[in-house]
Each structure stands twice: as structure tokens, then as C-alpha cells.
Amino acid sequence: MLELRNVNSFYGNIQALYDVNLYIDPGEIITLIGANGAGKSTTLMTVCGVVQARSGQVVYQEEEITREAPNKIVAKGICQVPEGRLIFPELSVRENLDMGAFMRNDKDGIKRDIEYCFDLFPILAQRRRQPGGNLSGGEQQMLAIARALMARPRLLLLDEPSMGLAPLVVRQIFDIVQKINKESGTTIFLVEQNANLALKIGHRGYVMENGRIVLTDTCDKLLADESVKRAYLGL
Ligand code: ATP
């Protein structure tokens, strides 16, 4: 579904990604783990066109999208939930969800998808009229994911959904991410510092250090890998 081939990305003169190669098959949950500043967010931003690779290729469903504009990439079915959530704080929960569907005009489908989001996240149904900014951190993360789902993505990019949230809330959100993948077949690219949980819900994973992919395997094998245990699982 998605492939990065020898991707190099920069911020001005600073190189953030070095020859990154990775692939994602349809229906997979792929986990990308790594320390602060390793280049995880840059990888996601390179996929969705916010950062353009200086060399290498990003290929999505057999089509090169390396130099496509972000709005064109969203229209192709790739949707990102950015780090820090970035919901619209003054809009209500319901209006935030409507914003997620701004490129659609199938009214009945939109209505059905809003109901689906409310089934997935019942707390959002309870708070549908409240401003997004009044929600707790965990609820805002749920709203950010639900808003992304309203665009009917084929590939959902999640940037550190666990950031700043209590462990119980994180577990709840990861369970729902797994449910979204199982129920709708949405392919998920999950970037996380919480390696333990992310590797538990992922099918395959990549480990990134200093802008490079240094290890890749099934998540089961990565969880058992001694270097991963030492560096990322605190074992
Ligand atoms: P974190 O978990 O802290 O978000 P990360 O693995 O997502 O880390 P990136 O945010 O992709 O890492 O950062 C990769 C490198 O690029 C780092 O050295 C970072 O300082 C640098 N970087 C990120 N954003 C910018 C920017 N806007 N301008 C310049 N350098 C940047």
C-alpha cells in the first residue's frame, strides 16, 4: 500500500531522514518506534507531503506521491492525526467531526460515519455539543482520531497518540485503534515512544535511530529482541 524508497528529508540544511526504506501492506498495523528526535514525525510528515523528501520516493498504491501537495494526498485516502492532537478548540465535538468530512458530500454516509465514531467513542456522543477545547486530553485524542476517520482514510497515520495521557486512557485508545483496524480494515501507521504498547498492537515494526531505520521485524520478535528490550522497553 505504501512504500518509502531511500527517502532523505531535510529541514533547511539539517538532514532528518537518511535513506529510509519501509513498506506497509494493506490491512496492517505498522509501528515505528524510536527515541526523541529520531525522525519518526518527520517520516509521517514526509508521507503526507508536509515535508517533501529531497531524494528517494514515496509510493502509495503503485503511484508516486513524493512531490504531491498535502491536500491531494489526503484526497487519495491518507489521513494524519498529528502529535498534540490539534483539534478545533472552539468548535463543538460534532462540528469537529463535520470538519473531518469536509471533502465529502455523501450526506447519508457522513451521518452513518458520525454514528460509527460515537459507537467507537461513546464519551464523544455524550459531549457532542461541548467545545472541543473543554475535553480532557484523552477525549481530545479520541476526537482527533474520530475526526480523521470522518475522511474515510485507507491509511491512517497516528503520531504519538499516547503523548501526555494516563496509562489507562492510553490502553483504551490503543484498543480502539486495534478495533478500527479489525472492523474496517483501515491500514494504520503508528508512531510511538510508548514502544511496549505500540508493539503489542502492531503486526510489524520498524526501529528508528538518528534518522535511520536500524531494525525491522514482526512486533512479536521486536518485543523479544534484547537490544529493543534494553533501549525501548526498560527491561
Ligand atoms: P519526537 O518523539 O520528539 O517527536 P521524532 O522521532 O518524531 O521525535 P522528529 O520530530 O522527526 O523526531 O525530528 C527529527 C530531527 O529533525 C530532530 O533532530 C529534530 O530536531 C529535527 N527537526 C524536527 N522538526 C524540525 C524543524 N521544524 N526544523 C528543524 N529541525 C527539525
PDB file of N, CA, C and O in Angstrom, residues 55-108:
ATOM      1  N   SER A  55      15.285  13.511  -1.736  1.00  0.00           N
ATOM      2  CA  SER A  55      15.545  12.439  -2.706  1.00  0.00           C
ATOM      3  C   SER A  55      14.875  11.167  -2.215  1.00  0.00           C
ATOM      4  O   SER A  55      14.471  11.071  -1.055  1.00  0.00           O
ATOM      5  N   GLY A  56      14.760  10.208  -3.114  1.00  0.00           N
ATOM      6  CA  GLY A  56      14.025   8.989  -2.798  1.00  0.00           C
ATOM      7  C   GLY A  56      12.583   9.111  -3.249  1.00  0.00           C
ATOM      8  O   GLY A  56      12.191  10.126  -3.836  1.00  0.00           O
ATOM      9  N   GLN A  57      11.804   8.079  -2.970  1.00  0.00           N
ATOM     10  CA  GLN A  57      10.421   8.051  -3.453  1.00  0.00           C
ATOM     11  C   GLN A  57       9.454   7.614  -2.359  1.00  0.00           C
ATOM     12  O   GLN A  57       9.778   6.740  -1.547  1.00  0.00           O
ATOM     13  N   VAL A  58       8.280   8.249  -2.386  1.00  0.00           N
ATOM     14  CA  VAL A  58       7.158   7.777  -1.572  1.00  0.00           C
ATOM     15  C   VAL A  58       6.121   7.267  -2.571  1.00  0.00           C
ATOM     16  O   VAL A  58       5.676   8.012  -3.444  1.00  0.00           O
ATOM     17  N   VAL A  59       5.790   5.988  -2.453  1.00  0.00           N
ATOM     18  CA  VAL A  59       4.862   5.374  -3.408  1.00  0.00           C
ATOM     19  C   VAL A  59       3.643   4.868  -2.643  1.00  0.00           C
ATOM     20  O   VAL A  59       3.776   4.141  -1.653  1.00  0.00           O
ATOM     21  N   TYR A  60       2.455   5.292  -3.111  1.00  0.00           N
ATOM     22  CA  TYR A  60       1.209   4.900  -2.447  1.00  0.00           C
ATOM     23  C   TYR A  60       0.304   4.239  -3.479  1.00  0.00           C
ATOM     24  O   TYR A  60       0.007   4.856  -4.509  1.00  0.00           O
ATOM     25  N   GLN A  61      -0.080   3.042  -3.226  1.00  0.00           N
ATOM     26  CA  GLN A  61      -0.922   2.282  -4.157  1.00  0.00           C
ATOM     27  C   GLN A  61      -0.387   2.381  -5.590  1.00  0.00           C
ATOM     28  O   GLN A  61      -1.104   2.798  -6.502  1.00  0.00           O
ATOM     29  N   GLU A  62       0.893   2.056  -5.723  1.00  0.00           N
ATOM     30  CA  GLU A  62       1.562   1.988  -7.035  1.00  0.00           C
ATOM     31  C   GLU A  62       1.801   3.357  -7.682  1.00  0.00           C
ATOM     32  O   GLU A  62       2.241   3.431  -8.820  1.00  0.00           O
ATOM     33  N   GLU A  63       1.474   4.439  -6.980  1.00  0.00           N
ATOM     34  CA  GLU A  63       1.608   5.758  -7.599  1.00  0.00           C
ATOM     35  C   GLU A  63       2.600   6.592  -6.780  1.00  0.00           C
ATOM     36  O   GLU A  63       2.519   6.614  -5.539  1.00  0.00           O
ATOM     37  N   GLU A  64       3.517   7.265  -7.460  1.00  0.00           N
ATOM     38  CA  GLU A  64       4.481   8.079  -6.724  1.00  0.00           C
ATOM     39  C   GLU A  64       3.822   9.367  -6.241  1.00  0.00           C
ATOM     40  O   GLU A  64       3.191  10.098  -7.005  1.00  0.00           O
ATOM     41  N   ILE A  65       3.935   9.643  -4.930  1.00  0.00           N
ATOM     42  CA  ILE A  65       3.315  10.849  -4.361  1.00  0.00           C
ATOM     43  C   ILE A  65       4.363  11.748  -3.720  1.00  0.00           C
ATOM     44  O   ILE A  65       4.034  12.665  -2.959  1.00  0.00           O
ATOM     45  N   THR A  66       5.636  11.486  -4.012  1.00  0.00           N
ATOM     46  CA  THR A  66       6.734  12.196  -3.338  1.00  0.00           C
ATOM     47  C   THR A  66       6.565  13.713  -3.373  1.00  0.00           C
ATOM     48  O   THR A  66       6.842  14.383  -2.390  1.00  0.00           O
ATOM     49  N   ARG A  67       6.120  14.234  -4.498  1.00  0.00           N
ATOM     50  CA  ARG A  67       6.018  15.700  -4.598  1.00  0.00           C
ATOM     51  C   ARG A  67       4.588  16.225  -4.701  1.00  0.00           C
ATOM     52  O   ARG A  67       4.338  17.335  -5.164  1.00  0.00           O
ATOM     53  N   GLU A  68       3.649  15.396  -4.239  1.00  0.00           N
ATOM     54  CA  GLU A  68       2.245  15.834  -4.233  1.00  0.00           C
ATOM     55  C   GLU A  68       2.000  16.810  -3.086  1.00  0.00           C
ATOM     56  O   GLU A  68       2.640  16.723  -2.027  1.00  0.00           O
ATOM     57  N   ALA A  69       1.020  17.697  -3.268  1.00  0.00           N
ATOM     58  CA  ALA A  69       0.633  18.614  -2.184  1.00  0.00           C
ATOM     59  C   ALA A  69      -0.173  17.839  -1.134  1.00  0.00           C
ATOM     60  O   ALA A  69      -0.875  16.882  -1.470  1.00  0.00           O
ATOM     61  N   PRO A  70      -0.063  18.274   0.149  1.00  0.00           N
ATOM     62  CA  PRO A  70      -0.756  17.542   1.222  1.00  0.00           C
ATOM     63  C   PRO A  70      -2.258  17.346   0.966  1.00  0.00           C
ATOM     64  O   PRO A  70      -2.787  16.271   1.228  1.00  0.00           O
ATOM     65  N   ASN A  71      -2.948  18.358   0.424  1.00  0.00           N
ATOM     66  CA  ASN A  71      -4.402  18.192   0.217  1.00  0.00           C
ATOM     67  C   ASN A  71      -4.699  17.106  -0.815  1.00  0.00           C
ATOM     68  O   ASN A  71      -5.671  16.359  -0.696  1.00  0.00           O
ATOM     69  N   LYS A  72      -3.822  16.977  -1.811  1.00  0.00           N
ATOM     70  CA  LYS A  72      -4.010  15.926  -2.825  1.00  0.00           C
ATOM     71  C   LYS A  72      -3.788  14.548  -2.189  1.00  0.00           C
ATOM     72  O   LYS A  72      -4.460  13.578  -2.530  1.00  0.00           O
ATOM     73  N   ILE A  73      -2.832  14.506  -1.254  1.00  0.00           N
ATOM     74  CA  ILE A  73      -2.522  13.226  -0.600  1.00  0.00           C
ATOM     75  C   ILE A  73      -3.690  12.809   0.300  1.00  0.00           C
ATOM     76  O   ILE A  73      -4.088  11.646   0.313  1.00  0.00           O
ATOM     77  N   VAL A  74      -4.277  13.771   0.997  1.00  0.00           N
ATOM     78  CA  VAL A  74      -5.466  13.461   1.824  1.00  0.00           C
ATOM     79  C   VAL A  74      -6.583  12.931   0.924  1.00  0.00           C
ATOM     80  O   VAL A  74      -7.240  11.939   1.242  1.00  0.00           O
ATOM     81  N   ALA A  75      -6.768  13.577  -0.218  1.00  0.00           N
ATOM     82  CA  ALA A  75      -7.841  13.153  -1.133  1.00  0.00           C
ATOM     83  C   ALA A  75      -7.624  11.725  -1.633  1.00  0.00           C
ATOM     84  O   ALA A  75      -8.571  11.045  -2.003  1.00  0.00           O
ATOM     85  N   LYS A  76      -6.382  11.268  -1.629  1.00  0.00           N
ATOM     86  CA  LYS A  76      -6.100   9.898  -2.074  1.00  0.00           C
ATOM     87  C   LYS A  76      -6.362   8.872  -0.968  1.00  0.00           C
ATOM     88  O   LYS A  76      -6.232   7.674  -1.195  1.00  0.00           O
ATOM     89  N   GLY A  77      -6.644   9.353   0.260  1.00  0.00           N
ATOM     90  CA  GLY A  77      -7.006   8.407   1.318  1.00  0.00           C
ATOM     91  C   GLY A  77      -5.990   8.262   2.432  1.00  0.00           C
ATOM     92  O   GLY A  77      -6.053   7.319   3.221  1.00  0.00           O
ATOM     93  N   ILE A  78      -5.040   9.205   2.513  1.00  0.00           N
ATOM     94  CA  ILE A  78      -4.066   9.165   3.625  1.00  0.00           C
ATOM     95  C   ILE A  78      -4.417  10.295   4.583  1.00  0.00           C
ATOM     96  O   ILE A  78      -4.519  11.454   4.182  1.00  0.00           O
ATOM     97  N   CYS A  79      -4.606   9.967   5.842  1.00  0.00           N
ATOM     98  CA  CYS A  79      -5.007  10.996   6.796  1.00  0.00           C
ATOM     99  C   CYS A  79      -4.157  10.900   8.057  1.00  0.00           C
ATOM    100  O   CYS A  79      -3.953   9.807   8.588  1.00  0.00           O
ATOM    101  N   GLN A  80      -3.660  12.039   8.510  1.00  0.00           N
ATOM    102  CA  GLN A  80      -2.767  12.034   9.669  1.00  0.00           C
ATOM    103  C   GLN A  80      -3.450  12.608  10.908  1.00  0.00           C
ATOM    104  O   GLN A  80      -4.164  13.618  10.819  1.00  0.00           O
ATOM    105  N   VAL A  81      -3.221  11.954  12.045  1.00  0.00           N
ATOM    106  CA  VAL A  81      -3.611  12.540  13.334  1.00  0.00           C
ATOM    107  C   VAL A  81      -2.304  13.049  13.935  1.00  0.00           C
ATOM    108  O   VAL A  81      -1.480  12.259  14.397  1.00  0.00           O
ATOM    109  N   PRO A  82      -2.077  14.367  13.884  1.00  0.00           N
ATOM    110  CA  PRO A  82      -0.753  14.867  14.269  1.00  0.00           C
ATOM    111  C   PRO A  82      -0.493  14.783  15.775  1.00  0.00           C
ATOM    112  O   PRO A  82      -1.435  14.676  16.566  1.00  0.00           O
ATOM    113  N   GLU A  83       0.777  14.847  16.117  1.00  0.00           N
ATOM    114  CA  GLU A  83       1.175  14.893  17.528  1.00  0.00           C
ATOM    115  C   GLU A  83       0.544  16.135  18.155  1.00  0.00           C
ATOM    116  O   GLU A  83       0.459  17.186  17.503  1.00  0.00           O
ATOM    117  N   GLY A  84       0.073  16.026  19.385  1.00  0.00           N
ATOM    118  CA  GLY A  84      -0.503  17.190  20.056  1.00  0.00           C
ATOM    119  C   GLY A  84      -1.962  17.423  19.651  1.00  0.00           C
ATOM    120  O   GLY A  84      -2.561  18.427  20.023  1.00  0.00           O
ATOM    121  N   ARG A  85      -2.495  16.499  18.854  1.00  0.00           N
ATOM    122  CA  ARG A  85      -3.941  16.409  18.571  1.00  0.00           C
ATOM    123  C   ARG A  85      -4.504  17.505  17.674  1.00  0.00           C
ATOM    124  O   ARG A  85      -5.150  17.207  16.682  1.00  0.00           O
ATOM    125  N   LEU A  86      -4.303  18.803  18.007  1.00  0.00           N
ATOM    126  CA  LEU A  86      -4.713  19.882  17.111  1.00  0.00           C
ATOM    127  C   LEU A  86      -6.164  19.801  16.646  1.00  0.00           C
ATOM    128  O   LEU A  86      -6.465  19.879  15.459  1.00  0.00           O
ATOM    129  N   ILE A  87      -7.069  19.614  17.590  1.00  0.00           N
ATOM    130  CA  ILE A  87      -8.490  19.719  17.243  1.00  0.00           C
ATOM    131  C   ILE A  87      -8.853  21.207  17.203  1.00  0.00           C
ATOM    132  O   ILE A  87      -8.043  22.064  17.573  1.00  0.00           O
ATOM    133  N   PHE A  88     -10.075  21.522  16.750  1.00  0.00           N
ATOM    134  CA  PHE A  88     -10.512  22.919  16.749  1.00  0.00           C
ATOM    135  C   PHE A  88     -11.170  23.185  18.108  1.00  0.00           C
ATOM    136  O   PHE A  88     -12.283  22.720  18.353  1.00  0.00           O
ATOM    137  N   PRO A  89     -10.490  23.944  19.016  1.00  0.00           N
ATOM    138  CA  PRO A  89     -10.981  24.034  20.402  1.00  0.00           C
ATOM    139  C   PRO A  89     -12.308  24.770  20.532  1.00  0.00           C
ATOM    140  O   PRO A  89     -13.074  24.499  21.448  1.00  0.00           O
ATOM    141  N   GLU A  90     -12.572  25.718  19.608  1.00  0.00           N
ATOM    142  CA  GLU A  90     -13.817  26.490  19.763  1.00  0.00           C
ATOM    143  C   GLU A  90     -15.014  25.812  19.125  1.00  0.00           C
ATOM    144  O   GLU A  90     -16.156  26.162  19.405  1.00  0.00           O
ATOM    145  N   LEU A  91     -14.751  24.858  18.253  1.00  0.00           N
ATOM    146  CA  LEU A  91     -15.872  24.148  17.615  1.00  0.00           C
ATOM    147  C   LEU A  91     -16.330  23.010  18.523  1.00  0.00           C
ATOM    148  O   LEU A  91     -15.534  22.456  19.290  1.00  0.00           O
ATOM    149  N   SER A  92     -17.617  22.680  18.416  1.00  0.00           N
ATOM    150  CA  SER A  92     -18.136  21.575  19.227  1.00  0.00           C
ATOM    151  C   SER A  92     -17.561  20.252  18.705  1.00  0.00           C
ATOM    152  O   SER A  92     -16.997  20.193  17.601  1.00  0.00           O
ATOM    153  N   VAL A  93     -17.754  19.220  19.507  1.00  0.00           N
ATOM    154  CA  VAL A  93     -17.306  17.878  19.116  1.00  0.00           C
ATOM    155  C   VAL A  93     -17.927  17.523  17.767  1.00  0.00           C
ATOM    156  O   VAL A  93     -17.244  17.088  16.832  1.00  0.00           O
ATOM    157  N   ARG A  94     -19.219  17.743  17.638  1.00  0.00           N
ATOM    158  CA  ARG A  94     -19.932  17.408  16.394  1.00  0.00           C
ATOM    159  C   ARG A  94     -19.367  18.222  15.203  1.00  0.00           C
ATOM    160  O   ARG A  94     -19.150  17.672  14.120  1.00  0.00           O
ATOM    161  N   GLU A  95     -19.100  19.508  15.458  1.00  0.00           N
ATOM    162  CA  GLU A  95     -18.558  20.342  14.367  1.00  0.00           C
ATOM    163  C   GLU A  95     -17.145  19.899  13.977  1.00  0.00           C
ATOM    164  O   GLU A  95     -16.784  19.938  12.806  1.00  0.00           O
ATOM    165  N   ASN A  96     -16.359  19.461  14.975  1.00  0.00           N
ATOM    166  CA  ASN A  96     -15.035  18.932  14.655  1.00  0.00           C
ATOM    167  C   ASN A  96     -15.159  17.723  13.727  1.00  0.00           C
ATOM    168  O   ASN A  96     -14.402  17.581  12.768  1.00  0.00           O
ATOM    169  N   LEU A  97     -16.141  16.872  14.014  1.00  0.00           N
ATOM    170  CA  LEU A  97     -16.333  15.683  13.174  1.00  0.00           C
ATOM    171  C   LEU A  97     -16.775  16.087  11.766  1.00  0.00           C
ATOM    172  O   LEU A  97     -16.304  15.530  10.770  1.00  0.00           O
ATOM    173  N   ASP A  98     -17.664  17.078  11.703  1.00  0.00           N
ATOM    174  CA  ASP A  98     -18.100  17.569  10.389  1.00  0.00           C
ATOM    175  C   ASP A  98     -16.898  18.075   9.579  1.00  0.00           C
ATOM    176  O   ASP A  98     -16.806  17.865   8.377  1.00  0.00           O
ATOM    177  N   MET A  99     -15.973  18.759  10.271  1.00  0.00           N
ATOM    178  CA  MET A  99     -14.783  19.288   9.576  1.00  0.00           C
ATOM    179  C   MET A  99     -13.963  18.154   8.955  1.00  0.00           C
ATOM    180  O   MET A  99     -13.361  18.314   7.905  1.00  0.00           O
ATOM    181  N   GLY A 100     -13.953  17.017   9.642  1.00  0.00           N
ATOM    182  CA  GLY A 100     -13.208  15.860   9.119  1.00  0.00           C
ATOM    183  C   GLY A 100     -13.771  15.365   7.795  1.00  0.00           C
ATOM    184  O   GLY A 100     -13.073  14.725   7.010  1.00  0.00           O
ATOM    185  N   ALA A 101     -15.052  15.654   7.583  1.00  0.00           N
ATOM    186  CA  ALA A 101     -15.721  15.155   6.367  1.00  0.00           C
ATOM    187  C   ALA A 101     -15.817  16.242   5.300  1.00  0.00           C
ATOM    188  O   ALA A 101     -16.597  16.112   4.368  1.00  0.00           O
ATOM    189  N   PHE A 102     -15.011  17.303   5.416  1.00  0.00           N
ATOM    190  CA  PHE A 102     -15.233  18.474   4.558  1.00  0.00           C
ATOM    191  C   PHE A 102     -15.053  18.185   3.065  1.00  0.00           C
ATOM    192  O   PHE A 102     -15.581  18.897   2.234  1.00  0.00           O
ATOM    193  N   MET A 103     -14.350  17.084   2.752  1.00  0.00           N
ATOM    194  CA  MET A 103     -14.157  16.798   1.320  1.00  0.00           C
ATOM    195  C   MET A 103     -15.239  15.865   0.779  1.00  0.00           C
ATOM    196  O   MET A 103     -15.210  15.501  -0.378  1.00  0.00           O
ATOM    197  N   ARG A 104     -16.186  15.493   1.644  1.00  0.00           N
ATOM    198  CA  ARG A 104     -17.225  14.538   1.197  1.00  0.00           C
ATOM    199  C   ARG A 104     -18.554  15.259   0.983  1.00  0.00           C
ATOM    200  O   ARG A 104     -18.807  16.290   1.606  1.00  0.00           O
ATOM    201  N   ASN A 105     -19.402  14.698   0.166  1.00  0.00           N
ATOM    202  CA  ASN A 105     -20.742  15.274   0.066  1.00  0.00           C
ATOM    203  C   ASN A 105     -21.840  14.209   0.132  1.00  0.00           C
ATOM    204  O   ASN A 105     -22.980  14.467  -0.205  1.00  0.00           O
ATOM    205  N   ASP A 106     -21.462  13.001   0.575  1.00  0.00           N
ATOM    206  CA  ASP A 106     -22.466  11.941   0.737  1.00  0.00           C
ATOM    207  C   ASP A 106     -23.087  12.042   2.132  1.00  0.00           C
ATOM    208  O   ASP A 106     -22.629  11.421   3.072  1.00  0.00           O
ATOM    209  N   LYS A 107     -24.163  12.828   2.197  1.00  0.00           N
ATOM    210  CA  LYS A 107     -24.778  13.142   3.495  1.00  0.00           C
ATOM    211  C   LYS A 107     -25.091  11.895   4.340  1.00  0.00           C
ATOM    212  O   LYS A 107     -24.818  11.873   5.543  1.00  0.00           O
ATOM    213  N   ASP A 108     -25.678  10.879   3.693  1.00  0.00           N
ATOM    214  CA  ASP A 108     -26.067   9.676   4.443  1.00  0.00           C
ATOM    215  C   ASP A 108     -24.839   8.953   4.985  1.00  0.00           C
ATOM    216  O   ASP A 108     -24.835   8.493   6.132  1.00  0.00           O
TER     217      ASP A 108
END
